[in-house]
Amino acid sequence: MEEGGVNVIDLTQGDESFVKELEGLGADELRECIQCGKCGATCPMALAGLEFFIKRIVHAANLGLRDVLLEDSSVWGCQSCNRCVEICPMDIKPYEVIQALRRAAIKVESCPANTYEGLRNLYKFGHAVFPKGFEERRKKAGLPEKPPTALSYDELRKKYQEVLKQTILEEIAPFPLD
Amino acid sequence: MAKIGVYVCHCGENIAGAVKIEEVMKYAETLPDVAVVRNYLFMCSDPGQDIIKKDIKDGLVDRVVVAACTPRTHEPIFRDAVESAGLNRYFLEMANIRDQDSWAHWHDKTGATEKAKRLIRSAVAKVRLAEPLEDRYGDMEKSVMVIGGGVAGMFAAIDLANMGLKVYLVERQPSIGGQMIKLDKTFPTMDCSACILTPKMVEVAQHPNIELITYAEVDSVKGYVGNFDITVKKKARYIDWDKCTGCGVCTQICPSRVPNEYNFGMNQRRAAYIEFPQAVPKKAVIDRANCLYFKSMDKTGKPACQICEKGIPPKGIQGCPAGAIKFDDKDEYINLKVGAVIIATGYKVMEKTHFKEYSPHSPDVVTAMEFERILSATGPTEGELKRPSDGTKPKTIAFISCVGSRDERYHSYCSKVCCMYMLKHARILKEKYPDIKLYLFFIDVRTAGKDFEEFYVYTRELGVKVIRGGRVSAVDVKPNGKLRVRGFDVDLCSPVELEADMVVLATAIEPPAGTDELGRLFAATCGREGFLREVHTKLYPVETASKGVFLAGCVQGPKDIPESIAQARAASSAAAALVIPGKIKFEAIISEVDREKCSSCGVCVPLCPYGAIRLEEYKGKEKAYIEPALCAGCGVCASACPSRAITFHGFTTEQILAQIDALAEA
Ligand code: SF4
Ligand code: SF4
């Protein structure tokens, strides 16, 4: 495929079952995208220089280009700002496409390592990202060691973990759900 | 002595923005015979015209100069105004101080003002010498010829016939139906094309006011609007159509097989054939070039085959049961008199052979029109989707748009219907075979019609892949017989390639062969792209430069079916409005020969672009005569006549010289 440095995308590898899978995972209006590009112009991913920003992601998803999308980490760069959802004239909810892609990626463990870190944190502490290593300073300032979030309510956290265990996380988590 | 009124128009700011109106008016007052000078913001408005009318009625003015815009659009208005006030309508002259002055010299106010003075001076000089002219009337034949029996021609014919007019519908092929009858389904409603057209074909054939003349061509044209005298050549059919019942026996027993044009050569027909199953009229013809009888007669003088006539008695095969075979049939020429003509000869699709980069030698690369036949139940595969090369069912098909359209090397125009019919093909296929993979390569998707965008989105929802910005650069045949399609996808922003089993080319829509010649027969002109040209794109979309000759359908440019029908019905209304009154008005501004002065040199005869001049016996000599109904008032003859025997009314030699003198004055 590599031709003089230009990456030619082979459409033949497009897989309709991938499109159907994404539709089932929440991107149910995927095919209605007419590639007007309005989402692309507002997308922070595009501004940040990510190769696959929302407009291209939706098109590649539509073409069933599973490998192209899963081999690239761009979908994980989405900031969930939802601007695309607000402005999409075809009302396809582009962010749902991102979410569907992430769901598909997780199933085949095709995501950046820090995704798992976040997932583990989510399970353990109820937060994907939480402040660590500030305990001493917080104490000095007269604050509780942990911020008053899920972290500080052990009982609720346990309940929440019970709920998570009943989800697909049970199957896919690459760490023990104790 | 003439009393000339000069009316200077501001045209809003169009004129007044560059020309100093006050100064021009003061100057006009000094010109000979000028009685009144006035100005107004818009002379063409009702109050503007009222100013002129009032001056005429008050007896202040008996000649009028309007210094305003172009006479092309506005002269008729002012002529009407002058006439309604009781003056001869040709006592009017326009000085074009807008298009030829203020617009052209916008940044030179002084120069523009001076030029306006000159233009008015010249108009005044001319109008002083104006002669009263009368419009005349001629007889009008109350019948219309429609050329072309496709959907546009058929609708035009039916409309005219329903208005009570006699219609001659002339079609080149043995059957009417045109291109539309070859289509499988029509967008955006997905009607079965043949199902909606066949009843109309029958209506045409049965209408008491329509004389259907198929397998015929216009041979020559004489006469002019109101009185066209047209010779139509009915091609020899070698089958007596009065006897032929359309039973199809000859089309089955004839041993000579040739590629079937109706299916673009994808299957075969016999030399004796009926064009297609639902042909109207359903009559057989023998194609002389491929008939074994004629081939051997031409070579040896003896018939090698007469199977269609006599059958094969030893095998118990009977010949034509109606006894209709007529080997001695001849071309027949018929003369028809009509008042007006509608040309509706349609289009043809460009052939794939032009496009070397798309592997046209591969049978699996087909044009969209061929694909249409593959999809059609009456087509070569009876509607079954098969790869032409090996008869297998294709799993992946690529469609390529704008093949020959939007391409300076072929046709710069957009063929207009391709985006939609590609989507239509995709939809037909996806609804029949949901698992088929379809890739549509567009430059961009143009679906600008009623319900078209909805059609597009619906088709996308079926899982059709749309690749934009992707005029395919190459189609190659791979060793495994598959086709490699290479393009660019702007939405992926990447070069792409695809392995397809079939490729469908949406080739350009072209004027049919012979359009130029047909146009010339009727003095109707072709545009740059070879389609017949309407007089004015916006205001006169169905009329040609030749009076009484109208256009309908794709012969004027690419169109879809609804547009073709709309134009056909417009053309029939325009033709009817001309024909129904029964008389025709001739322009007064035409040339006339003074036969006393004519020296019989004849130079004018070949010069006239409208063929209006002939030499006629007058006082024992051949003198020029100009047929008033044909003269278009171009003036070529008057300027060429060495004896000054030709007067071009409205532009006499005296008037022109006076104008030139006035312009040249310091
Ligand atoms: S004469 Fe023979 S070849 Fe000619 S049309 Fe009849 S059957 Fe066909
Ligand atoms: S004015 Fe023109 S159209 Fe009329 S007869 Fe002379 S050359 Fe022909």
PDB file of N, CA, C and O in Angstrom, chain A residues 17-30 66 70 95-107 168:
ATOM      1  N   SER A  17     -19.885  -4.845   7.948  1.00  0.00           N
ATOM      2  CA  SER A  17     -20.297  -5.326   9.278  1.00  0.00           C
ATOM      3  C   SER A  17     -19.792  -4.378  10.365  1.00  0.00           C
ATOM      4  O   SER A  17     -20.390  -4.260  11.426  1.00  0.00           O
ATOM      5  N   PHE A  18     -18.696  -3.692  10.079  1.00  0.00           N
ATOM      6  CA  PHE A  18     -18.197  -2.705  11.042  1.00  0.00           C
ATOM      7  C   PHE A  18     -19.172  -1.532  11.139  1.00  0.00           C
ATOM      8  O   PHE A  18     -19.446  -1.033  12.229  1.00  0.00           O
ATOM      9  N   VAL A  19     -19.708  -1.129   9.992  1.00  0.00           N
ATOM     10  CA  VAL A  19     -20.699  -0.039  10.001  1.00  0.00           C
ATOM     11  C   VAL A  19     -21.889  -0.469  10.842  1.00  0.00           C
ATOM     12  O   VAL A  19     -22.387   0.274  11.697  1.00  0.00           O
ATOM     13  N   LYS A  20     -22.325  -1.702  10.608  1.00  0.00           N
ATOM     14  CA  LYS A  20     -23.493  -2.204  11.362  1.00  0.00           C
ATOM     15  C   LYS A  20     -23.173  -2.270  12.851  1.00  0.00           C
ATOM     16  O   LYS A  20     -24.005  -1.934  13.690  1.00  0.00           O
ATOM     17  N   GLU A  21     -21.965  -2.704  13.166  1.00  0.00           N
ATOM     18  CA  GLU A  21     -21.566  -2.796  14.578  1.00  0.00           C
ATOM     19  C   GLU A  21     -21.651  -1.418  15.235  1.00  0.00           C
ATOM     20  O   GLU A  21     -22.213  -1.265  16.315  1.00  0.00           O
ATOM     21  N   LEU A  22     -21.112  -0.417  14.529  1.00  0.00           N
ATOM     22  CA  LEU A  22     -21.124   0.937  15.097  1.00  0.00           C
ATOM     23  C   LEU A  22     -22.547   1.437  15.263  1.00  0.00           C
ATOM     24  O   LEU A  22     -22.885   2.075  16.266  1.00  0.00           O
ATOM     25  N   GLU A  23     -23.396   1.114  14.285  1.00  0.00           N
ATOM     26  CA  GLU A  23     -24.794   1.522  14.414  1.00  0.00           C
ATOM     27  C   GLU A  23     -25.399   0.923  15.673  1.00  0.00           C
ATOM     28  O   GLU A  23     -26.135   1.583  16.409  1.00  0.00           O
ATOM     29  N   GLY A  24     -25.051  -0.335  15.919  1.00  0.00           N
ATOM     30  CA  GLY A  24     -25.559  -1.009  17.110  1.00  0.00           C
ATOM     31  C   GLY A  24     -24.980  -0.440  18.396  1.00  0.00           C
ATOM     32  O   GLY A  24     -25.573  -0.556  19.458  1.00  0.00           O
ATOM     33  N   LEU A  25     -23.819   0.182  18.294  1.00  0.00           N
ATOM     34  CA  LEU A  25     -23.169   0.722  19.497  1.00  0.00           C
ATOM     35  C   LEU A  25     -23.519   2.197  19.720  1.00  0.00           C
ATOM     36  O   LEU A  25     -22.854   2.881  20.476  1.00  0.00           O
ATOM     37  N   GLY A  26     -24.531   2.685  19.021  1.00  0.00           N
ATOM     38  CA  GLY A  26     -24.998   4.045  19.311  1.00  0.00           C
ATOM     39  C   GLY A  26     -24.883   5.022  18.155  1.00  0.00           C
ATOM     40  O   GLY A  26     -25.503   6.079  18.167  1.00  0.00           O
ATOM     41  N   ALA A  27     -24.098   4.654  17.123  1.00  0.00           N
ATOM     42  CA  ALA A  27     -23.945   5.579  15.997  1.00  0.00           C
ATOM     43  C   ALA A  27     -25.038   5.295  14.968  1.00  0.00           C
ATOM     44  O   ALA A  27     -24.774   5.094  13.791  1.00  0.00           O
ATOM     45  N   ASP A  28     -26.279   5.292  15.424  1.00  0.00           N
ATOM     46  CA  ASP A  28     -27.315   4.749  14.550  1.00  0.00           C
ATOM     47  C   ASP A  28     -27.685   5.668  13.385  1.00  0.00           C
ATOM     48  O   ASP A  28     -28.382   5.248  12.472  1.00  0.00           O
ATOM     49  N   GLU A  29     -27.222   6.911  13.394  1.00  0.00           N
ATOM     50  CA  GLU A  29     -27.543   7.771  12.251  1.00  0.00           C
ATOM     51  C   GLU A  29     -26.329   8.045  11.366  1.00  0.00           C
ATOM     52  O   GLU A  29     -26.337   8.935  10.534  1.00  0.00           O
ATOM     53  N   LEU A  30     -25.342   7.203  11.561  1.00  0.00           N
ATOM     54  CA  LEU A  30     -24.066   7.350  10.862  1.00  0.00           C
ATOM     55  C   LEU A  30     -24.217   7.579   9.355  1.00  0.00           C
ATOM     56  O   LEU A  30     -23.613   8.466   8.772  1.00  0.00           O
ATOM     57  N   ARG A  66     -12.389  -0.259   9.416  1.00  0.00           N
ATOM     58  CA  ARG A  66     -12.122  -0.663  10.798  1.00  0.00           C
ATOM     59  C   ARG A  66     -10.661  -0.447  11.186  1.00  0.00           C
ATOM     60  O   ARG A  66     -10.358   0.269  12.134  1.00  0.00           O
ATOM     61  N   LEU A  70      -9.104   1.996  13.995  1.00  0.00           N
ATOM     62  CA  LEU A  70      -8.662   1.432  15.266  1.00  0.00           C
ATOM     63  C   LEU A  70      -7.152   1.505  15.446  1.00  0.00           C
ATOM     64  O   LEU A  70      -6.655   1.494  16.563  1.00  0.00           O
ATOM     65  N   TYR A  95     -20.745  12.968  18.020  1.00  0.00           N
ATOM     66  CA  TYR A  95     -20.085  12.492  19.236  1.00  0.00           C
ATOM     67  C   TYR A  95     -20.484  11.047  19.539  1.00  0.00           C
ATOM     68  O   TYR A  95     -19.691  10.268  20.058  1.00  0.00           O
ATOM     69  N   GLU A  96     -21.720  10.702  19.169  1.00  0.00           N
ATOM     70  CA  GLU A  96     -22.147   9.316  19.378  1.00  0.00           C
ATOM     71  C   GLU A  96     -21.309   8.366  18.525  1.00  0.00           C
ATOM     72  O   GLU A  96     -21.105   7.211  18.878  1.00  0.00           O
ATOM     73  N   VAL A  97     -20.849   8.863  17.386  1.00  0.00           N
ATOM     74  CA  VAL A  97     -20.001   8.038  16.529  1.00  0.00           C
ATOM     75  C   VAL A  97     -18.670   7.783  17.238  1.00  0.00           C
ATOM     76  O   VAL A  97     -18.143   6.669  17.264  1.00  0.00           O
ATOM     77  N   ILE A  98     -18.139   8.839  17.853  1.00  0.00           N
ATOM     78  CA  ILE A  98     -16.892   8.693  18.618  1.00  0.00           C
ATOM     79  C   ILE A  98     -17.080   7.670  19.730  1.00  0.00           C
ATOM     80  O   ILE A  98     -16.264   6.767  19.915  1.00  0.00           O
ATOM     81  N   GLN A  99     -18.185   7.817  20.444  1.00  0.00           N
ATOM     82  CA  GLN A  99     -18.445   6.898  21.560  1.00  0.00           C
ATOM     83  C   GLN A  99     -18.557   5.465  21.057  1.00  0.00           C
ATOM     84  O   GLN A  99     -17.994   4.553  21.649  1.00  0.00           O
ATOM     85  N   ALA A 100     -19.273   5.293  19.940  1.00  0.00           N
ATOM     86  CA  ALA A 100     -19.441   3.947  19.387  1.00  0.00           C
ATOM     87  C   ALA A 100     -18.075   3.368  19.012  1.00  0.00           C
ATOM     88  O   ALA A 100     -17.793   2.189  19.255  1.00  0.00           O
ATOM     89  N   LEU A 101     -17.247   4.229  18.427  1.00  0.00           N
ATOM     90  CA  LEU A 101     -15.918   3.767  18.023  1.00  0.00           C
ATOM     91  C   LEU A 101     -15.091   3.365  19.238  1.00  0.00           C
ATOM     92  O   LEU A 101     -14.373   2.373  19.221  1.00  0.00           O
ATOM     93  N   ARG A 102     -15.198   4.142  20.303  1.00  0.00           N
ATOM     94  CA  ARG A 102     -14.450   3.805  21.517  1.00  0.00           C
ATOM     95  C   ARG A 102     -14.940   2.472  22.067  1.00  0.00           C
ATOM     96  O   ARG A 102     -14.144   1.640  22.510  1.00  0.00           O
ATOM     97  N   ARG A 103     -16.262   2.278  22.002  1.00  0.00           N
ATOM     98  CA  ARG A 103     -16.802   1.002  22.505  1.00  0.00           C
ATOM     99  C   ARG A 103     -16.257  -0.154  21.682  1.00  0.00           C
ATOM    100  O   ARG A 103     -15.868  -1.196  22.205  1.00  0.00           O
ATOM    101  N   ALA A 104     -16.233   0.065  20.355  1.00  0.00           N
ATOM    102  CA  ALA A 104     -15.723  -0.995  19.483  1.00  0.00           C
ATOM    103  C   ALA A 104     -14.242  -1.235  19.739  1.00  0.00           C
ATOM    104  O   ALA A 104     -13.779  -2.386  19.741  1.00  0.00           O
ATOM    105  N   ALA A 105     -13.518  -0.170  19.990  1.00  0.00           N
ATOM    106  CA  ALA A 105     -12.071  -0.281  20.182  1.00  0.00           C
ATOM    107  C   ALA A 105     -11.747  -1.018  21.464  1.00  0.00           C
ATOM    108  O   ALA A 105     -10.877  -1.896  21.512  1.00  0.00           O
ATOM    109  N   ILE A 106     -12.469  -0.660  22.515  1.00  0.00           N
ATOM    110  CA  ILE A 106     -12.251  -1.282  23.820  1.00  0.00           C
ATOM    111  C   ILE A 106     -12.433  -2.794  23.725  1.00  0.00           C
ATOM    112  O   ILE A 106     -11.675  -3.575  24.284  1.00  0.00           O
ATOM    113  N   LYS A 107     -13.442  -3.202  22.933  1.00  0.00           N
ATOM    114  CA  LYS A 107     -13.732  -4.631  22.828  1.00  0.00           C
ATOM    115  C   LYS A 107     -12.561  -5.419  22.275  1.00  0.00           C
ATOM    116  O   LYS A 107     -12.389  -6.580  22.591  1.00  0.00           O
ATOM    117  N   ILE A 168     -20.397  -4.526  30.748  1.00  0.00           N
ATOM    118  CA  ILE A 168     -19.443  -5.209  29.873  1.00  0.00           C
ATOM    119  C   ILE A 168     -18.022  -5.129  30.423  1.00  0.00           C
ATOM    120  O   ILE A 168     -17.146  -5.917  30.052  1.00  0.00           O
TER     121      ILE A 168
END
